[in-house]
Amino acid sequence: MASSNLLVVLAIAAVVFPSVTMATEYWVGDSKGWTVNVDYQAWASDKMFMVGDVLVFNYTKGAHNVFKVNGTSFASCSVPPANEALNSGLDKIPLASPGNKWYICGFANHCSEKMQKLKITVMSMDPPAPAPSSAFALVKSGYQALIAVMAVFALIVVV
């Protein structure tokens, strides 16, 4: 009886766990943090930002800040009103929706002359549907067949 319960639990886990994705917390600039003269586009280039991830801007409070801006303000380094600044020194920004996101520092010339700006693209949690002939589709269908066999086996053992 215990082994049949284990099989049922394993079958359920095999179905549920692949769909569970852990959010990633990205420390902008890694050990350099959010500061001047860092190539943030190079930093972001090898990362895949997903909905649910979090950006952490770590910097000396009073020396920098973070503004969420649009593409036009990003390109021109136009600073929004001061009351829109994030300025704790450890600002965490959840990535709640897919699309392009832009961030700048609003201090003096930090954005325009010292390149303290970041542009990222946030991807949806839903992967694009694979083409029917792709290898991924074969693996996925094989996985689904395995789950079905495990579920049927678990039901036979239980009954």
CSV table of N, CA, C and O in Angstrom, one decimal, residues 36-141:
chain,number,residue,atom,x,y,z
A,36,VAL,N,28.8,54.4,-11.5
A,36,VAL,CA,29.1,55.0,-12.8
A,36,VAL,C,30.2,54.2,-13.5
A,36,VAL,O,30.9,53.4,-12.8
A,37,ASN,N,30.3,54.4,-14.8
A,37,ASN,CA,31.3,53.8,-15.6
A,37,ASN,C,31.3,52.2,-15.6
A,37,ASN,O,32.4,51.6,-15.6
A,38,VAL,N,30.2,51.7,-15.6
A,38,VAL,CA,30.0,50.2,-15.7
A,38,VAL,C,29.2,50.0,-17.0
A,38,VAL,O,28.2,50.7,-17.2
A,39,ASP,N,29.5,49.0,-17.7
A,39,ASP,CA,28.8,48.7,-19.0
A,39,ASP,C,27.6,47.7,-18.6
A,39,ASP,O,27.8,46.5,-18.6
A,40,TYR,N,26.5,48.3,-18.2
A,40,TYR,CA,25.3,47.5,-17.8
A,40,TYR,C,24.7,46.7,-18.9
A,40,TYR,O,24.1,45.7,-18.7
A,41,GLN,N,24.9,47.2,-20.2
A,41,GLN,CA,24.4,46.4,-21.3
A,41,GLN,C,25.2,45.1,-21.4
A,41,GLN,O,24.6,44.1,-21.7
A,42,ALA,N,26.5,45.2,-21.2
A,42,ALA,CA,27.3,44.0,-21.3
A,42,ALA,C,26.9,43.1,-20.1
A,42,ALA,O,26.9,41.8,-20.3
A,43,TRP,N,26.7,43.7,-18.9
A,43,TRP,CA,26.3,42.9,-17.8
A,43,TRP,C,25.0,42.1,-18.1
A,43,TRP,O,24.9,40.9,-17.7
A,44,ALA,N,24.0,42.8,-18.7
A,44,ALA,CA,22.7,42.2,-19.0
A,44,ALA,C,22.7,41.2,-20.1
A,44,ALA,O,21.8,40.4,-20.3
A,45,SER,N,23.7,41.3,-21.0
A,45,SER,CA,23.7,40.6,-22.3
A,45,SER,C,23.6,39.0,-22.2
A,45,SER,O,23.1,38.4,-23.1
A,46,ASP,N,24.1,38.5,-21.1
A,46,ASP,CA,24.1,37.0,-21.0
A,46,ASP,C,23.0,36.5,-20.0
A,46,ASP,O,23.0,35.4,-19.6
A,47,LYS,N,22.1,37.4,-19.7
A,47,LYS,CA,21.0,37.0,-18.8
A,47,LYS,C,19.6,37.0,-19.5
A,47,LYS,O,19.4,37.7,-20.4
A,48,MET,N,18.8,36.1,-19.0
A,48,MET,CA,17.4,36.0,-19.5
A,48,MET,C,16.5,36.4,-18.4
A,48,MET,O,16.3,35.6,-17.5
A,49,PHE,N,16.0,37.6,-18.5
A,49,PHE,CA,15.1,38.1,-17.5
A,49,PHE,C,13.7,37.6,-17.7
A,49,PHE,O,13.2,37.7,-18.9
A,50,MET,N,13.0,37.1,-16.7
A,50,MET,CA,11.7,36.5,-16.8
A,50,MET,C,10.7,37.2,-15.9
A,50,MET,O,11.1,37.8,-14.9
A,51,VAL,N,9.4,37.2,-16.3
A,51,VAL,CA,8.4,37.8,-15.4
A,51,VAL,C,8.5,37.0,-14.1
A,51,VAL,O,8.7,35.8,-14.0
A,52,GLY,N,8.5,37.8,-13.0
A,52,GLY,CA,8.7,37.2,-11.7
A,52,GLY,C,10.1,37.4,-11.1
A,52,GLY,O,10.3,37.3,-9.9
A,53,ASP,N,11.1,37.6,-11.9
A,53,ASP,CA,12.4,37.9,-11.4
A,53,ASP,C,12.4,39.2,-10.7
A,53,ASP,O,11.5,40.0,-10.9
A,54,VAL,N,13.5,39.5,-10.0
A,54,VAL,CA,13.7,40.8,-9.3
A,54,VAL,C,15.0,41.4,-9.6
A,54,VAL,O,16.1,40.7,-9.6
A,55,LEU,N,15.0,42.7,-9.9
A,55,LEU,CA,16.3,43.4,-10.1
A,55,LEU,C,16.6,44.1,-8.7
A,55,LEU,O,15.7,44.7,-8.1
A,56,VAL,N,17.9,43.9,-8.3
A,56,VAL,CA,18.3,44.6,-7.1
A,56,VAL,C,19.4,45.6,-7.4
A,56,VAL,O,20.4,45.3,-8.0
A,57,PHE,N,19.1,46.9,-7.1
A,57,PHE,CA,20.0,47.9,-7.4
A,57,PHE,C,20.7,48.3,-6.1
A,57,PHE,O,20.1,48.8,-5.1
A,58,ASN,N,22.0,48.0,-5.9
A,58,ASN,CA,22.8,48.2,-4.7
A,58,ASN,C,23.7,49.3,-4.9
A,58,ASN,O,24.6,49.2,-5.9
A,59,TYR,N,23.7,50.3,-4.1
A,59,TYR,CA,24.5,51.5,-4.3
A,59,TYR,C,24.6,52.3,-3.0
A,59,TYR,O,23.8,52.1,-2.1
A,60,THR,N,25.5,53.2,-2.9
A,60,THR,CA,25.7,54.1,-1.8
A,60,THR,C,24.5,55.1,-1.7
A,60,THR,O,24.4,55.9,-2.7
A,61,LYS,N,23.7,55.0,-0.7
A,61,LYS,CA,22.6,55.9,-0.6
A,61,LYS,C,23.1,57.4,-0.6
A,61,LYS,O,24.0,57.7,0.1
A,62,GLY,N,22.4,58.2,-1.4
A,62,GLY,CA,22.8,59.6,-1.5
A,62,GLY,C,23.8,59.9,-2.6
A,62,GLY,O,24.0,61.0,-3.0
A,63,ALA,N,24.4,58.8,-3.1
A,63,ALA,CA,25.3,59.0,-4.2
A,63,ALA,C,24.7,58.7,-5.6
A,63,ALA,O,25.2,59.1,-6.6
A,64,HIS,N,23.6,57.9,-5.6
A,64,HIS,CA,23.0,57.5,-6.8
A,64,HIS,C,21.5,57.3,-6.5
A,64,HIS,O,21.1,57.4,-5.3
A,65,ASN,N,20.7,57.0,-7.5
A,65,ASN,CA,19.3,56.7,-7.3
A,65,ASN,C,18.9,55.9,-8.6
A,65,ASN,O,19.7,55.6,-9.4
A,66,VAL,N,17.7,55.4,-8.6
A,66,VAL,CA,17.2,54.7,-9.8
A,66,VAL,C,15.8,55.2,-10.2
A,66,VAL,O,14.9,55.5,-9.4
A,67,PHE,N,15.7,55.5,-11.5
A,67,PHE,CA,14.4,55.9,-12.1
A,67,PHE,C,14.0,54.8,-13.1
A,67,PHE,O,14.8,54.4,-13.9
A,68,LYS,N,12.8,54.4,-13.0
A,68,LYS,CA,12.2,53.6,-14.1
A,68,LYS,C,11.7,54.6,-15.2
A,68,LYS,O,11.0,55.5,-14.8
A,69,VAL,N,12.2,54.4,-16.4
A,69,VAL,CA,11.8,55.4,-17.5
A,69,VAL,C,11.3,54.7,-18.7
A,69,VAL,O,11.4,53.4,-18.8
A,70,ASN,N,10.9,55.4,-19.7
A,70,ASN,CA,10.5,54.8,-21.0
A,70,ASN,C,11.7,54.9,-21.9
A,70,ASN,O,12.8,55.5,-21.6
A,71,GLY,N,11.6,54.3,-23.1
A,71,GLY,CA,12.7,54.3,-24.1
A,71,GLY,C,13.2,55.7,-24.5
A,71,GLY,O,14.4,55.9,-24.7
A,72,THR,N,12.3,56.6,-24.7
A,72,THR,CA,12.6,58.0,-25.1
A,72,THR,C,13.5,58.6,-24.0
A,72,THR,O,14.5,59.2,-24.3
A,73,SER,N,13.0,58.5,-22.7
A,73,SER,CA,13.8,59.1,-21.6
A,73,SER,C,15.1,58.4,-21.4
A,73,SER,O,16.1,59.1,-21.0
A,74,PHE,N,15.1,57.1,-21.7
A,74,PHE,CA,16.4,56.4,-21.6
A,74,PHE,C,17.4,56.9,-22.6
A,74,PHE,O,18.6,57.2,-22.2
A,75,ALA,N,17.0,57.0,-23.8
A,75,ALA,CA,17.9,57.5,-24.9
A,75,ALA,C,18.4,58.9,-24.6
A,75,ALA,O,19.6,59.2,-24.9
A,76,SER,N,17.6,59.7,-24.1
A,76,SER,CA,18.0,61.1,-23.9
A,76,SER,C,18.5,61.4,-22.5
A,76,SER,O,18.9,62.5,-22.2
A,77,CYS,N,18.4,60.4,-21.6
A,77,CYS,CA,18.7,60.5,-20.2
A,77,CYS,C,17.9,61.6,-19.5
A,77,CYS,O,18.4,62.4,-18.7
A,78,SER,N,16.6,61.7,-19.9
A,78,SER,CA,15.7,62.7,-19.3
A,78,SER,C,15.3,62.1,-17.9
A,78,SER,O,14.7,61.1,-17.8
A,79,VAL,N,15.5,62.9,-16.9
A,79,VAL,CA,15.2,62.5,-15.5
A,79,VAL,C,13.8,62.9,-15.1
A,79,VAL,O,13.4,64.0,-15.3
A,80,PRO,N,13.0,61.9,-14.7
A,80,PRO,CA,11.6,62.2,-14.2
A,80,PRO,C,11.6,63.1,-13.0
A,80,PRO,O,12.7,63.3,-12.4
A,81,PRO,N,10.5,63.5,-12.5
A,81,PRO,CA,10.4,64.3,-11.2
A,81,PRO,C,11.1,63.5,-10.1
A,81,PRO,O,11.0,62.3,-10.0
A,82,ALA,N,11.7,64.2,-9.2
A,82,ALA,CA,12.5,63.6,-8.1
A,82,ALA,C,11.6,62.7,-7.2
A,82,ALA,O,12.2,61.7,-6.7
A,83,ASN,N,10.3,62.9,-7.1
A,83,ASN,CA,9.5,62.1,-6.2
A,83,ASN,C,9.3,60.7,-6.8
A,83,ASN,O,8.7,59.8,-6.2
A,84,GLU,N,9.7,60.5,-8.1
A,84,GLU,CA,9.6,59.1,-8.7
A,84,GLU,C,10.9,58.3,-8.5
A,84,GLU,O,11.0,57.1,-8.9
A,85,ALA,N,11.9,58.9,-7.8
A,85,ALA,CA,13.2,58.2,-7.7
A,85,ALA,C,13.1,57.1,-6.6
A,85,ALA,O,12.4,57.2,-5.6
A,86,LEU,N,13.8,56.0,-6.9
A,86,LEU,CA,14.0,55.0,-5.9
A,86,LEU,C,15.4,55.4,-5.3
A,86,LEU,O,16.3,55.6,-6.0
A,87,ASN,N,15.5,55.5,-4.0
A,87,ASN,CA,16.7,56.0,-3.4
A,87,ASN,C,17.1,55.4,-2.1
A,87,ASN,O,17.8,56.0,-1.3
A,88,SER,N,16.8,54.1,-1.9
A,88,SER,CA,17.1,53.5,-0.6
A,88,SER,C,18.5,53.0,-0.5
A,88,SER,O,19.0,52.7,0.6
A,89,GLY,N,19.2,52.8,-1.6
A,89,GLY,CA,20.5,52.2,-1.7
A,89,GLY,C,20.5,50.7,-1.9
A,89,GLY,O,21.5,50.1,-2.2
A,90,LEU,N,19.3,50.2,-1.7
A,90,LEU,CA,19.1,48.7,-2.0
A,90,LEU,C,17.6,48.6,-2.5
A,90,LEU,O,16.7,48.1,-1.8
A,91,ASP,N,17.4,49.0,-3.7
A,91,ASP,CA,16.1,49.0,-4.3
A,91,ASP,C,15.8,47.7,-5.1
A,91,ASP,O,16.6,47.3,-5.9
A,92,LYS,N,14.7,47.1,-4.7
A,92,LYS,CA,14.3,45.8,-5.4
A,92,LYS,C,13.1,46.1,-6.3
A,92,LYS,O,12.1,46.6,-5.8
A,93,ILE,N,13.3,45.7,-7.6
A,93,ILE,CA,12.2,46.0,-8.5
A,93,ILE,C,11.7,44.6,-9.1
A,93,ILE,O,12.5,44.0,-9.8
A,94,PRO,N,10.5,44.2,-8.7
A,94,PRO,CA,10.0,43.0,-9.3
A,94,PRO,C,9.6,43.2,-10.8
A,94,PRO,O,9.1,44.2,-11.2
A,95,LEU,N,10.0,42.2,-11.6
A,95,LEU,CA,9.7,42.3,-13.1
A,95,LEU,C,8.3,41.7,-13.3
A,95,LEU,O,8.2,40.4,-13.4
A,96,ALA,N,7.3,42.5,-13.3
A,96,ALA,CA,5.9,42.0,-13.3
A,96,ALA,C,5.3,41.7,-14.6
A,96,ALA,O,4.3,41.0,-14.7
A,97,SER,N,5.9,42.3,-15.7
A,97,SER,CA,5.3,42.1,-17.0
A,97,SER,C,6.4,42.0,-18.1
A,97,SER,O,7.5,42.5,-17.9
A,98,PRO,N,6.1,41.3,-19.2
A,98,PRO,CA,7.1,41.2,-20.2
A,98,PRO,C,7.2,42.5,-21.0
A,98,PRO,O,6.4,43.4,-20.9
A,99,GLY,N,8.4,42.6,-21.7
A,99,GLY,CA,8.6,43.8,-22.5
A,99,GLY,C,9.9,44.4,-22.1
A,99,GLY,O,10.7,44.0,-21.3
A,100,ASN,N,10.2,45.5,-22.8
A,100,ASN,CA,11.4,46.3,-22.5
A,100,ASN,C,11.3,47.1,-21.3
A,100,ASN,O,10.2,47.7,-21.0
A,101,LYS,N,12.3,47.2,-20.5
A,101,LYS,CA,12.4,48.0,-19.2
A,101,LYS,C,13.6,48.8,-19.3
A,101,LYS,O,14.7,48.3,-19.7
A,102,TRP,N,13.5,50.1,-18.8
A,102,TRP,CA,14.6,51.0,-18.8
A,102,TRP,C,14.8,51.6,-17.5
A,102,TRP,O,13.9,52.0,-16.8
A,103,TYR,N,16.1,51.8,-17.1
A,103,TYR,CA,16.4,52.3,-15.7
A,103,TYR,C,17.6,53.3,-15.9
A,103,TYR,O,18.6,53.0,-16.7
A,104,ILE,N,17.6,54.4,-15.2
A,104,ILE,CA,18.7,55.4,-15.3
A,104,ILE,C,19.0,55.9,-13.9
A,104,ILE,O,18.1,55.8,-13.0
A,105,CYS,N,20.2,56.4,-13.7
A,105,CYS,CA,20.5,57.2,-12.5
A,105,CYS,C,20.2,58.6,-12.8
A,105,CYS,O,20.6,59.2,-13.8
A,106,GLY,N,19.5,59.3,-11.8
A,106,GLY,CA,19.2,60.7,-12.0
A,106,GLY,C,20.2,61.7,-11.5
A,106,GLY,O,19.9,62.9,-11.6
A,107,PHE,N,21.3,61.3,-11.0
A,107,PHE,CA,22.3,62.2,-10.4
A,107,PHE,C,23.0,62.9,-11.6
A,107,PHE,O,23.5,62.2,-12.5
A,108,ALA,N,23.2,64.2,-11.5
A,108,ALA,CA,24.0,65.0,-12.4
A,108,ALA,C,24.1,64.4,-13.8
A,108,ALA,O,23.2,64.3,-14.5
A,109,ASN,N,25.3,64.0,-14.2
A,109,ASN,CA,25.5,63.5,-15.5
A,109,ASN,C,25.8,62.0,-15.5
A,109,ASN,O,26.4,61.4,-16.4
A,110,HIS,N,25.3,61.3,-14.5
A,110,HIS,CA,25.6,59.8,-14.3
A,110,HIS,C,25.1,59.0,-15.5
A,110,HIS,O,25.7,58.1,-16.0
A,111,CYS,N,23.9,59.4,-16.0
A,111,CYS,CA,23.3,58.7,-17.2
A,111,CYS,C,24.0,59.1,-18.5
A,111,CYS,O,24.5,58.3,-19.2
A,112,SER,N,24.0,60.4,-18.7
A,112,SER,CA,24.5,60.9,-20.0
A,112,SER,C,25.9,60.8,-20.3
A,112,SER,O,26.4,60.5,-21.4
A,113,GLU,N,26.8,60.9,-19.3
A,113,GLU,CA,28.2,60.9,-19.5
A,113,GLU,C,28.9,59.7,-18.9
A,113,GLU,O,30.0,59.4,-19.3
A,114,LYS,N,28.3,59.1,-17.9
A,114,LYS,CA,29.0,58.0,-17.2
A,114,LYS,C,28.3,56.7,-17.3
A,114,LYS,O,28.6,55.7,-16.6
A,115,MET,N,27.3,56.7,-18.3
A,115,MET,CA,26.6,55.4,-18.7
A,115,MET,C,26.0,54.6,-17.6
A,115,MET,O,25.9,53.4,-17.7
A,116,GLN,N,25.4,55.3,-16.6
A,116,GLN,CA,24.7,54.6,-15.5
A,116,GLN,C,23.3,54.5,-15.9
A,116,GLN,O,22.4,55.2,-15.5
A,117,LYS,N,23.1,53.5,-16.8
A,117,LYS,CA,21.7,53.2,-17.4
A,117,LYS,C,21.7,51.7,-17.8
A,117,LYS,O,22.7,51.1,-18.1
A,118,LEU,N,20.5,51.2,-17.7
A,118,LEU,CA,20.3,49.8,-18.0
A,118,LEU,C,19.0,49.6,-18.8
A,118,LEU,O,17.9,50.1,-18.4
A,119,LYS,N,19.1,48.8,-19.9
A,119,LYS,CA,17.9,48.4,-20.6
A,119,LYS,C,17.9,46.9,-20.6
A,119,LYS,O,18.9,46.2,-20.9
A,120,ILE,N,16.7,46.3,-20.3
A,120,ILE,CA,16.6,44.9,-20.4
A,120,ILE,C,15.3,44.5,-21.1
A,120,ILE,O,14.4,45.4,-21.3
A,121,THR,N,15.2,43.3,-21.5
A,121,THR,CA,13.9,42.8,-22.1
A,121,THR,C,13.5,41.6,-21.2
A,121,THR,O,14.2,40.7,-20.9
A,122,VAL,N,12.3,41.7,-20.7
A,122,VAL,CA,11.7,40.7,-19.8
A,122,VAL,C,10.8,39.8,-20.6
A,122,VAL,O,10.0,40.3,-21.4
A,123,MET,N,11.1,38.5,-20.5
A,123,MET,CA,10.3,37.5,-21.2
A,123,MET,C,9.2,37.0,-20.4
A,123,MET,O,9.2,36.9,-19.2
A,124,SER,N,8.1,36.5,-21.1
A,124,SER,CA,7.0,35.9,-20.5
A,124,SER,C,7.3,34.6,-19.9
A,124,SER,O,8.2,33.9,-20.4
A,125,MET,N,6.6,34.2,-18.8
A,125,MET,CA,6.8,32.8,-18.3
A,125,MET,C,6.3,31.7,-19.2
A,125,MET,O,6.8,30.6,-19.1
A,126,ASP,N,5.4,32.1,-20.1
A,126,ASP,CA,4.9,31.1,-21.0
A,126,ASP,C,5.9,30.9,-22.2
A,126,ASP,O,6.1,31.9,-23.0
A,127,PRO,N,6.5,29.7,-22.3
A,127,PRO,CA,7.4,29.6,-23.5
A,127,PRO,C,6.6,29.5,-24.8
A,127,PRO,O,5.4,29.1,-24.8
A,128,PRO,N,7.2,30.0,-25.9
A,128,PRO,CA,6.5,29.9,-27.1
A,128,PRO,C,6.2,28.4,-27.5
A,128,PRO,O,7.0,27.5,-27.2
A,129,ALA,N,5.1,28.2,-28.2
A,129,ALA,CA,4.7,26.8,-28.6
A,129,ALA,C,5.8,26.3,-29.6
A,129,ALA,O,6.1,27.0,-30.6
A,130,PRO,N,6.3,25.1,-29.4
A,130,PRO,CA,7.3,24.6,-30.3
A,130,PRO,C,6.6,24.2,-31.6
A,130,PRO,O,5.4,23.8,-31.6
A,131,ALA,N,7.4,24.2,-32.7
A,131,ALA,CA,6.9,23.6,-33.9
A,131,ALA,C,6.6,22.1,-33.8
A,131,ALA,O,7.4,21.5,-33.1
A,132,PRO,N,5.6,21.6,-34.4
A,132,PRO,CA,5.3,20.2,-34.2
A,132,PRO,C,6.4,19.2,-34.6
A,132,PRO,O,6.6,18.2,-34.0
A,133,SER,N,7.3,19.6,-35.5
A,133,SER,CA,8.4,18.8,-35.9
A,133,SER,C,9.7,19.0,-35.1
A,133,SER,O,10.7,18.3,-35.4
A,134,SER,N,9.7,19.8,-34.1
A,134,SER,CA,10.9,20.1,-33.4
A,134,SER,C,11.2,19.0,-32.5
A,134,SER,O,10.4,18.2,-32.0
A,135,ALA,N,12.5,18.9,-32.1
A,135,ALA,CA,13.0,18.0,-31.1
A,135,ALA,C,12.3,18.2,-29.8
A,135,ALA,O,12.0,17.2,-29.1
A,136,PHE,N,12.1,19.4,-29.4
A,136,PHE,CA,11.4,19.7,-28.2
A,136,PHE,C,10.0,19.1,-28.1
A,136,PHE,O,9.6,18.6,-27.1
A,137,ALA,N,9.3,19.2,-29.2
A,137,ALA,CA,8.0,18.6,-29.2
A,137,ALA,C,8.1,17.1,-29.0
A,137,ALA,O,7.2,16.5,-28.3
A,138,LEU,N,9.1,16.4,-29.6
A,138,LEU,CA,9.3,15.0,-29.4
A,138,LEU,C,9.6,14.7,-27.9
A,138,LEU,O,9.0,13.7,-27.3
A,139,VAL,N,10.5,15.5,-27.3
A,139,VAL,CA,10.8,15.2,-25.9
A,139,VAL,C,9.6,15.5,-25.0
A,139,VAL,O,9.3,14.7,-24.1
A,140,LYS,N,8.8,16.6,-25.3
A,140,LYS,CA,7.6,16.9,-24.6
A,140,LYS,C,6.6,15.8,-24.7
A,140,LYS,O,6.0,15.3,-23.7
A,141,SER,N,6.4,15.3,-25.9
A,141,SER,CA,5.4,14.2,-26.1
A,141,SER,C,5.9,12.9,-25.4
A,141,SER,O,5.1,12.2,-24.8
